[in-house]
Short mmCIF file of C-alpha atoms in Angstrom, two decimals:
data_model
loop_
_atom_site.label_atom_id
_atom_site.label_comp_id
_atom_site.label_asym_id
_atom_site.label_seq_id
_atom_site.Cartn_x
_atom_site.Cartn_y
_atom_site.Cartn_z
CA MET U 1320 -9.33 93.67 17.47
CA LYS U 1321 -12.62 92.72 15.72
CA LYS U 1322 -13.92 95.32 13.20
CA TYR U 1323 -17.54 93.93 13.15
CA GLU U 1324 -19.93 91.72 15.02
CA LEU U 1325 -22.79 89.61 14.15
CA THR U 1326 -26.13 91.22 15.04
CA GLY U 1327 -29.15 89.13 16.26
CA GLU U 1328 -30.80 89.52 12.89
CA THR U 1329 -30.77 86.24 10.93
CA ARG U 1330 -32.17 85.14 7.61
CA ILE U 1331 -32.29 81.73 5.86
CA ILE U 1332 -31.55 81.15 2.18
CA GLN U 1333 -31.60 78.17 -0.05
CA ASN U 1334 -28.24 76.83 -1.30
CA GLY U 1335 -29.29 73.99 -3.62
CA CYS U 1336 -31.15 71.45 -1.35
CA GLU U 1337 -29.74 72.93 1.80
CA GLU U 1338 -30.74 75.91 3.93
CA THR U 1339 -28.13 78.33 5.18
CA GLU U 1340 -28.52 80.70 8.07
CA LEU U 1341 -27.05 84.10 7.40
CA HIS U 1342 -26.17 86.84 9.95
CA ARG U 1343 -26.34 90.53 9.54
CA ILE U 1344 -23.05 92.38 10.47
CA ARG U 1345 -22.44 95.54 12.25
CA ALA U 1346 -19.21 97.58 12.37
CA VAL U 1347 -17.63 97.93 15.87
CA LYS U 1348 -14.88 100.39 14.68
CA THR U 1349 -14.39 102.77 12.01
CA PHE U 1350 -12.22 101.89 8.96
CA GLY U 1351 -12.20 102.96 5.42
CA GLY U 1352 -15.61 104.30 4.40
CA VAL U 1353 -17.39 102.26 7.22
CA ARG U 1354 -18.18 103.93 10.48
CA SER U 1355 -18.67 102.24 13.80
CA GLY U 1356 -22.24 101.24 14.08
CA ASP U 1357 -22.86 100.98 10.37
CA ILE U 1358 -24.94 97.91 9.53
CA GLY U 1359 -23.49 95.69 6.69
CA GLY U 1360 -24.67 92.75 4.70
CA TRP U 1361 -25.04 89.12 5.36
CA ILE U 1362 -22.51 86.35 6.06
CA GLU U 1363 -22.76 82.79 7.14
CA SER U 1364 -19.89 83.07 9.60
CA GLU U 1365 -16.95 85.14 10.66
CA GLU U 1366 -14.75 82.93 8.46
CA CYS U 1367 -16.54 84.60 5.44
CA LEU U 1368 -15.19 88.21 6.16
CA SER U 1369 -11.74 89.01 7.44
CA HIS U 1370 -11.46 91.34 10.49
CA ASP U 1371 -8.13 92.70 8.89
CA GLY U 1372 -7.97 95.34 6.20
CA GLU U 1373 -10.89 97.36 4.93
CA ALA U 1374 -12.95 94.45 3.33
CA TRP U 1375 -16.69 94.88 3.87
CA VAL U 1376 -20.04 93.37 2.77
CA TYR U 1377 -22.70 95.98 2.35
CA GLY U 1378 -26.54 96.23 1.95
CA ASP U 1379 -28.06 92.86 0.94
CA ALA U 1380 -24.99 91.24 -0.42
CA ILE U 1381 -24.47 87.70 0.84
CA VAL U 1382 -21.20 85.78 1.59
CA SER U 1383 -21.54 82.03 2.48
CA GLY U 1384 -19.98 78.70 2.56
CA LYS U 1385 -16.26 78.68 2.65
CA ALA U 1386 -16.25 81.93 0.56
CA HIS U 1387 -13.70 84.54 1.99
CA ILE U 1388 -13.71 88.35 1.47
CA CYS U 1389 -10.31 89.93 2.57
CA ASP U 1390 -7.90 92.75 2.27
CA ASN U 1391 -9.80 95.78 0.92
CA ALA U 1392 -12.39 94.02 -1.33
CA LYS U 1393 -15.92 95.20 -1.24
CA VAL U 1394 -19.14 93.13 -1.97
CA TYR U 1395 -22.39 95.07 -2.16
CA ASP U 1396 -26.00 95.43 -3.69
CA ASN U 1397 -27.47 92.02 -4.17
CA ALA U 1398 -24.18 90.36 -5.02
CA ARG U 1399 -23.54 86.78 -3.72
CA VAL U 1400 -20.19 85.11 -3.01
CA TYR U 1401 -20.24 81.52 -2.00
CA GLY U 1402 -18.73 78.01 -2.30
CA ASP U 1403 -14.90 78.28 -1.94
CA ALA U 1404 -14.65 81.48 -3.69
CA ILE U 1405 -12.23 84.30 -2.63
CA VAL U 1406 -12.67 87.96 -3.21
CA SER U 1407 -9.46 89.65 -2.36
CA GLY U 1408 -8.31 93.17 -2.95
CA LYS U 1409 -4.54 92.87 -2.29
CA ALA U 1410 -3.21 90.32 -4.76
CA CYS U 1411 -2.13 92.98 -7.26
CA ILE U 1412 -1.08 96.60 -7.13
CA CYS U 1413 -4.60 98.36 -6.82
CA ASP U 1414 -6.23 96.54 -3.89
CA ASP U 1415 -9.89 97.34 -4.52
CA ALA U 1416 -11.61 94.29 -5.83
CA ARG U 1417 -15.45 94.68 -6.09
CA VAL U 1418 -18.45 92.50 -6.69
CA TYR U 1419 -21.88 94.08 -6.91
CA ASP U 1420 -25.32 94.36 -8.39
CA ASN U 1421 -26.67 90.99 -9.02
CA ALA U 1422 -23.11 89.29 -9.78
CA ARG U 1423 -22.30 85.77 -8.32
CA VAL U 1424 -18.91 84.53 -7.58
CA TYR U 1425 -18.56 80.89 -6.42
CA ASP U 1426 -16.91 77.51 -6.38
CA ASN U 1427 -13.09 78.11 -6.36
CA ALA U 1428 -13.33 81.40 -8.28
CA ARG U 1429 -10.93 84.14 -7.47
CA VAL U 1430 -11.53 87.99 -7.92
CA TYR U 1431 -8.77 90.25 -6.91
CA GLY U 1432 -6.67 93.34 -7.48
CA ASP U 1433 -8.72 96.15 -8.97
CA ALA U 1434 -11.09 93.80 -10.67
CA LYS U 1435 -14.86 94.51 -10.75
CA VAL U 1436 -17.53 91.94 -11.37
CA TYR U 1437 -21.08 93.32 -11.64
CA ASP U 1438 -24.55 93.53 -13.11
CA ASN U 1439 -25.61 89.82 -13.68
CA ALA U 1440 -22.07 88.42 -14.32
CA ARG U 1441 -20.93 84.93 -13.04
CA VAL U 1442 -17.46 83.91 -12.18
CA CYS U 1443 -17.25 80.29 -11.13
CA GLY U 1444 -15.34 77.03 -11.21
CA ASP U 1445 -11.65 77.76 -11.00
CA ALA U 1446 -11.90 81.03 -12.95
CA LYS U 1447 -9.88 84.26 -12.13
CA VAL U 1448 -10.58 87.80 -12.66
CA CYS U 1449 -7.83 90.07 -11.78
CA SER U 1450 -5.90 93.38 -12.34
CA ASN U 1451 -8.05 95.95 -13.73
CA ALA U 1452 -10.36 93.39 -15.52
CA ARG U 1453 -14.11 94.03 -15.70
CA VAL U 1454 -16.74 91.29 -16.16
CA TYR U 1455 -20.37 92.55 -16.53
CA GLY U 1456 -23.72 92.47 -18.11
CA ASP U 1457 -24.63 88.69 -18.44
CA ALA U 1458 -21.12 87.60 -19.06
CA LYS U 1459 -19.90 84.24 -17.44
CA VAL U 1460 -16.31 83.16 -16.79
CA TYR U 1461 -15.93 79.59 -15.70
CA ASP U 1462 -13.69 76.36 -15.77
CA ASN U 1463 -10.12 77.54 -15.68
CA ALA U 1464 -10.64 80.78 -17.71
CA ARG U 1465 -8.72 84.00 -16.80
CA VAL U 1466 -9.67 87.68 -17.42
CA TYR U 1467 -6.80 90.12 -16.51
CA GLY U 1468 -4.97 93.17 -17.44
CA SER U 1469 -7.61 95.87 -18.55
CA ALA U 1470 -9.71 93.26 -20.35
CA ARG U 1471 -13.42 93.72 -20.43
CA LEU U 1472 -16.03 90.60 -20.71
CA PHE U 1473 -19.56 91.75 -21.16
CA GLY U 1474 -22.90 91.20 -22.92
CA ASP U 1475 -23.63 87.62 -23.26
CA ALA U 1476 -20.02 86.51 -23.62
CA ARG U 1477 -18.85 83.07 -22.14
CA LEU U 1478 -15.31 82.29 -21.36
CA ARG U 1479 -14.60 78.74 -20.49
CA GLY U 1480 -12.01 75.94 -20.67
CA ASN U 1481 -8.40 77.37 -20.43
CA ALA U 1482 -9.37 80.55 -22.41
CA ARG U 1483 -7.67 83.85 -21.54
CA VAL U 1484 -8.74 87.53 -22.20
CA ARG U 1485 -6.04 90.01 -21.37
CA GLY U 1486 -4.43 93.34 -22.08
CA ASN U 1487 -7.04 95.81 -23.57
CA ALA U 1488 -9.14 93.13 -25.11
CA TRP U 1489 -12.89 93.44 -25.09
CA LEU U 1490 -15.06 90.27 -25.64
CA ARG U 1491 -18.85 90.55 -25.98
CA ARG U 1492 -19.59 87.21 -27.50
CA ASN U 1493 -18.77 83.63 -26.72
CA ALA U 1494 -15.15 82.51 -26.67
#
C-alpha cells in the first residue's frame, strides 16, 4: 500500500542547464510521526521516496534525479538530495539518517545509519557518511572520502580523495 501521493502542486527548479518538475507529496496513511493528510516536501518522481518504512521528505526539502530516500531516513528544511544519491536509515544499527537545513547530498553519495548532514554541508561524489557521524557547518565530503563512527566534520573542513575520519575524531579544517 502506498504511504503518499503526488498532489497537483508542482514546481520547476533548475538543475544545471536543465529544468526539473517537482511534485509536492501528501501522506495517505499514518506512519512514524507523519499523519494521513500531512503535506510533505518535493520529489521529482515516486522513485525518489520509498513507500516502505518511515522515510519522509518534509517542508521545502527536495529529492530529485535518481536520488532515493528509504528506510526511516528524513530529509527536511531546505535540504536537497539529488543525482544518484541515496539517503538510507537502515544500513547501520540506528536507522535514522537525516539531511536538513541547507545541506546538499548528491552524485553517488550515501548517508545512512544514524548519520546527520546539516547546516550548509555538502556530501558528493562517491562519499559516504554513516554510523553516528555528523557533517555540518560549511564542511564538504567528496571524492571517495568516508566519515563514520562518532566522527564530526564541521566548520570549513574539506575531506577528499580516499581520506577517512572515524571514531571520535573531530575535523574542523581541511584534510
